[in-house]
Short mmCIF file of C-alpha atoms and ligand atoms in Angstrom, two decimals:
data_model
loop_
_atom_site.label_atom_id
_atom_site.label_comp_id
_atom_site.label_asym_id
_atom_site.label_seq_id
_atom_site.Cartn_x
_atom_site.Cartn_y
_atom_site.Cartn_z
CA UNK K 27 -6.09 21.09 22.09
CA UNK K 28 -4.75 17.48 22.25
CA UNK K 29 -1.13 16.67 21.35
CA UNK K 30 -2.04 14.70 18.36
CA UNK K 31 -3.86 17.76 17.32
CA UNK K 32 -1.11 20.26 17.71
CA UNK K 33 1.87 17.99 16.04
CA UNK K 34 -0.71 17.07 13.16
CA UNK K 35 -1.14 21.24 12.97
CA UNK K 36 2.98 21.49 12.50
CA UNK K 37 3.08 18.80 10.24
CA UNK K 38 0.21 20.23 8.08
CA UNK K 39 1.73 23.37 7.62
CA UNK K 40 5.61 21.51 6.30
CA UNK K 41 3.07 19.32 4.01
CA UNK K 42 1.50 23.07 2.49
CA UNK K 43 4.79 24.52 1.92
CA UNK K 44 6.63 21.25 0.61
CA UNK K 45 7.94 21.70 -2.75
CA UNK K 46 10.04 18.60 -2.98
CA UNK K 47 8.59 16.97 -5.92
CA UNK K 48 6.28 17.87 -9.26
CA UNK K 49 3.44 17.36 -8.07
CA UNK K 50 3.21 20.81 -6.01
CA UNK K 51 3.26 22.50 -9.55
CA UNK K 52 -0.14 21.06 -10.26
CA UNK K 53 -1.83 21.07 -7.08
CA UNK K 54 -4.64 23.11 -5.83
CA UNK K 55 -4.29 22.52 -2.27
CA UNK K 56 -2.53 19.86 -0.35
CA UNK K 57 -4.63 17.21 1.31
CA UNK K 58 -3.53 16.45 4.56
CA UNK K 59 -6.34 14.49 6.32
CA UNK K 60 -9.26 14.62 7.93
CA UNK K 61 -10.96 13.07 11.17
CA UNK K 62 -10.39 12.69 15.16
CA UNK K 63 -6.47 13.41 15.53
CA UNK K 64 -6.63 10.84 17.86
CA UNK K 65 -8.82 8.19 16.40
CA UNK K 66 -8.27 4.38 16.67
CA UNK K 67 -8.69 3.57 13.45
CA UNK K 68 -6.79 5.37 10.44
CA UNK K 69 -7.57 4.27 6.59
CA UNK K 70 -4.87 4.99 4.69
CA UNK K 71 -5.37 5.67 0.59
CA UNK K 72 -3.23 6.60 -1.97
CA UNK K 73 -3.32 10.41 -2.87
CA UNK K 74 -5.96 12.82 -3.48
CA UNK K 75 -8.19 12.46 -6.29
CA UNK K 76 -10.08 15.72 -8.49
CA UNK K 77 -12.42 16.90 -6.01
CA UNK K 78 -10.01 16.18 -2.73
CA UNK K 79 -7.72 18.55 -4.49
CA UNK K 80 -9.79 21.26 -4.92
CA UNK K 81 -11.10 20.77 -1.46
CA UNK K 82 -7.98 20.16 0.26
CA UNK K 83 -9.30 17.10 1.79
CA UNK K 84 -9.23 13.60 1.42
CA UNK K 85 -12.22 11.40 0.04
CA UNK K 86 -14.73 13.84 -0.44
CA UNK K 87 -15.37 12.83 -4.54
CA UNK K 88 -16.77 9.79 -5.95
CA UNK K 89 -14.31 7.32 -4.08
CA UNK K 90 -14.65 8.69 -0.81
CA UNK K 91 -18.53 8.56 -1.03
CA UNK K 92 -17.80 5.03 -1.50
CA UNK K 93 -15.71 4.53 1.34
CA UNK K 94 -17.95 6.28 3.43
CA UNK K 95 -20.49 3.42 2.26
CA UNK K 96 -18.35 1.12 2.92
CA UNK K 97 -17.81 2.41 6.89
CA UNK K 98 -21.39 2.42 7.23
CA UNK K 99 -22.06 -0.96 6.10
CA UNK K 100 -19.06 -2.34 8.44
CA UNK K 101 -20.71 0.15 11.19
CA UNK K 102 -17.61 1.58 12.01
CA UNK K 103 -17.74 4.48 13.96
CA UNK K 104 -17.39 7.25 11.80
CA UNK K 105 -16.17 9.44 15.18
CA UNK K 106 -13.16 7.55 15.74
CA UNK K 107 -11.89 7.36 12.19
CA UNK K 108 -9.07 9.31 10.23
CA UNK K 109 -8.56 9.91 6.69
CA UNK K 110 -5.46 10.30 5.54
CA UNK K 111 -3.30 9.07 2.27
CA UNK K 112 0.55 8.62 1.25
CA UNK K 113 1.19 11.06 -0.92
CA UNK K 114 -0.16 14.59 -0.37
CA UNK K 115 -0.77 16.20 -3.57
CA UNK K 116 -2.88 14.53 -6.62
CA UNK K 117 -0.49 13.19 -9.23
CA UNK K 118 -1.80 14.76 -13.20
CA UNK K 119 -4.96 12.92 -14.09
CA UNK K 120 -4.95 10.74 -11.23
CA UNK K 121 -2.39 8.73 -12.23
CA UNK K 122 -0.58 6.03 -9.55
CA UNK K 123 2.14 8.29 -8.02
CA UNK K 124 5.51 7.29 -8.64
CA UNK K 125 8.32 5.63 -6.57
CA UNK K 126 10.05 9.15 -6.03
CA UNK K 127 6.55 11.04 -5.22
CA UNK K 128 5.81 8.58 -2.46
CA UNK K 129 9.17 8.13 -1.38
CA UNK K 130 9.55 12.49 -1.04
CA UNK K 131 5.98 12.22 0.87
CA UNK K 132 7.37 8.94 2.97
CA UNK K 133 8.25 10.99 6.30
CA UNK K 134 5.41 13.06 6.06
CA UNK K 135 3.14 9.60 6.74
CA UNK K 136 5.20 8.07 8.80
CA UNK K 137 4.99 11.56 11.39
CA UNK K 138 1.19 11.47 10.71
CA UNK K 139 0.94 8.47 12.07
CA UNK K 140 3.56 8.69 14.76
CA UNK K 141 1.08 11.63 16.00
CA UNK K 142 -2.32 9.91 15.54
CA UNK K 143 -1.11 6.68 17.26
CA UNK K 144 -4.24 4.44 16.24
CA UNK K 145 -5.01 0.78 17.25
CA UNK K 146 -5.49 0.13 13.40
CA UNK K 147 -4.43 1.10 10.44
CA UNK K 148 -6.93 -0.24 7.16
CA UNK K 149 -4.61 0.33 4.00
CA UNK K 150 -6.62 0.46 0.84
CA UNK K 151 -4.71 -0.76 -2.20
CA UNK K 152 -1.49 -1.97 -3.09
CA UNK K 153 0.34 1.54 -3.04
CA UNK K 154 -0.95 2.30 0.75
CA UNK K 155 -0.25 -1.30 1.37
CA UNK K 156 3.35 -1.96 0.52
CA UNK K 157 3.91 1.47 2.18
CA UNK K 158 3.74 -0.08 5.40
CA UNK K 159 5.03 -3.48 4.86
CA UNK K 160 8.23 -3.42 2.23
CA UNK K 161 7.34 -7.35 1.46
CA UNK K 162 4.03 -7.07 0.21
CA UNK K 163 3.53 -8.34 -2.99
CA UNK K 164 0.32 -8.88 -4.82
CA UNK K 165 -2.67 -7.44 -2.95
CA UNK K 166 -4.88 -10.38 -4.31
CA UNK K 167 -2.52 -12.40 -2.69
CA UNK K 168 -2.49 -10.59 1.10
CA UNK K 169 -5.90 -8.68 1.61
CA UNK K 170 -7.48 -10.52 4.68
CA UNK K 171 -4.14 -10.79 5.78
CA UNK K 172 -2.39 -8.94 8.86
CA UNK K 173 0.60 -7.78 9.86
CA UNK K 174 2.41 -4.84 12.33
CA UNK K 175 3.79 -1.40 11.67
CA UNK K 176 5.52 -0.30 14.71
CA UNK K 177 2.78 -2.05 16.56
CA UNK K 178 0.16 -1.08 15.19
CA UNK K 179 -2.21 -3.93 13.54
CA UNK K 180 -2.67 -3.00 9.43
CA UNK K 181 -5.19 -4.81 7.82
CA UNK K 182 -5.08 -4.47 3.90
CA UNK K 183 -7.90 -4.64 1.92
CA UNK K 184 -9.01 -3.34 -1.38
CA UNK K 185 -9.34 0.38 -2.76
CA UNK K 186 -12.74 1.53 -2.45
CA UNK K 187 -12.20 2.58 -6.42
CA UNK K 188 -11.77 -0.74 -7.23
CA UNK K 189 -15.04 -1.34 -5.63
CA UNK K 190 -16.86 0.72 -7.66
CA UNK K 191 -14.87 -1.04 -10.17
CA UNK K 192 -15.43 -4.33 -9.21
CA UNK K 193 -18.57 -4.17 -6.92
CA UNK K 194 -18.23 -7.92 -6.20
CA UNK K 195 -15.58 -7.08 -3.67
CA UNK K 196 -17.70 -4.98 -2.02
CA UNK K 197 -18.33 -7.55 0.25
CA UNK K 198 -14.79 -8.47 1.44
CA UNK K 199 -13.68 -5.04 1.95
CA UNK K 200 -16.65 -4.56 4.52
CA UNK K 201 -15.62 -7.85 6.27
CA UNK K 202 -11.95 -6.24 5.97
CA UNK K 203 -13.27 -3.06 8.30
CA UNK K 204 -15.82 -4.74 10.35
CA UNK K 205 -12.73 -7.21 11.36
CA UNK K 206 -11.04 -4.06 11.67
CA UNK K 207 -13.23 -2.35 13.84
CA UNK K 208 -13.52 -5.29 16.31
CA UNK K 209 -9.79 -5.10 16.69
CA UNK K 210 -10.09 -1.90 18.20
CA UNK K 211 -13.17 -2.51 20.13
CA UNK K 212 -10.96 -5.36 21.68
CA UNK K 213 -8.37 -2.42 22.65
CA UNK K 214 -10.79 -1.45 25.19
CA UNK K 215 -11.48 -5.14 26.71
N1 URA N 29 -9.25 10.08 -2.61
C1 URA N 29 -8.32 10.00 -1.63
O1 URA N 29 -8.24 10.89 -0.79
N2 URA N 29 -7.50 8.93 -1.63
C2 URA N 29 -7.54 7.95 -2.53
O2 URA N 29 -6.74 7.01 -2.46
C3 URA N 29 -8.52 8.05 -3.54
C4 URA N 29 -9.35 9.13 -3.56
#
């Protein structure tokens, strides 16, 4: 087993027995994240939706199945990807989680990625966005953008639920990965 693999392991098993905020009350299972432990590229989302929750992993309902559209059409390679989001339980009725859930969940994702140590990070939405970058603002404003968390390249773009919401962004969000996805192609130049 690969050292990502073991300290993602340790830091699964703190994430099942947190109790630090509400949300455990209402869980099913906690989702911690799925994929190579020590892929390249990481997408980062919010926190688990109905049918993560009662899988225990991320993207697996309606959203994911869009994401995973969304990989495909950017030809990403699905073998080198992990899925992962800030806050670990789903918040009642999918609702945004609050500044205290994410905050309690903070050091959680910030060991994840510590562990993974991808080229890229893809953060989809505002709430995954501003995560890693305490500036950002408007997503509107700074999707296409880039910027560095603890050297590692994050490119925001928009949440694949917004997609399905707004299918004319379908477009930019799969210019947002492939760009993505050449950045870590360069890695190995
Ligand atoms: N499912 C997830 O795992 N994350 C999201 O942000 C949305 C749905």
């Amino acid at each position: 087993m690969n050292r990502a693999k073991k300290k993602l392991r340790t830091l699964n098993a703190s994430v099942r027995a947190c109790t630090a905020c509400e949300l455990h009350e209402s869980r099913t299972y906690t989702v911690f994240g799925r994929g190579r432990s020590n892929a390249d590229l990481v997408i980062l989302g919010e926190a688990p939706s109905t049918q993560d929750d009662v899988q225990g992993k991320p993207f697996v309902g309606r959203v994911g199945q869009e994401l995973e559209h969304l990989m495909r059409l950017a030809d990403v390679d699905r073998e080198n990807v992990y899925l992962m989001n800030v806050v670990k339980c789903r918040p009642p009725s999918n609702r945004t989680p609050t500044a205290d859930e994410v905050l309690n969940c903070r050091h959680f994702l910030v060991k994840q990625i510590a562990a993974i140590s991808p080229v890229v990070i893809v953060t989809t939405g505002r709430v995954a966005s501003q995560q890693l970058n305490e500036n950002f603002g408007s997503l509107g404003a700074l999707r296409g953008q880039r910027f560095a968390y603890r050297g590692i390249d994050v490119y925001p773009t928009y949440h694949p639920a917004y997609v399905l919401r707004a299918p004319d962004k379908r477009e930019l969000v799969v210019k947002d990965l492939k760009q993505a996805w050449r950045r870590v192609e360069r890695s190995y130049e």
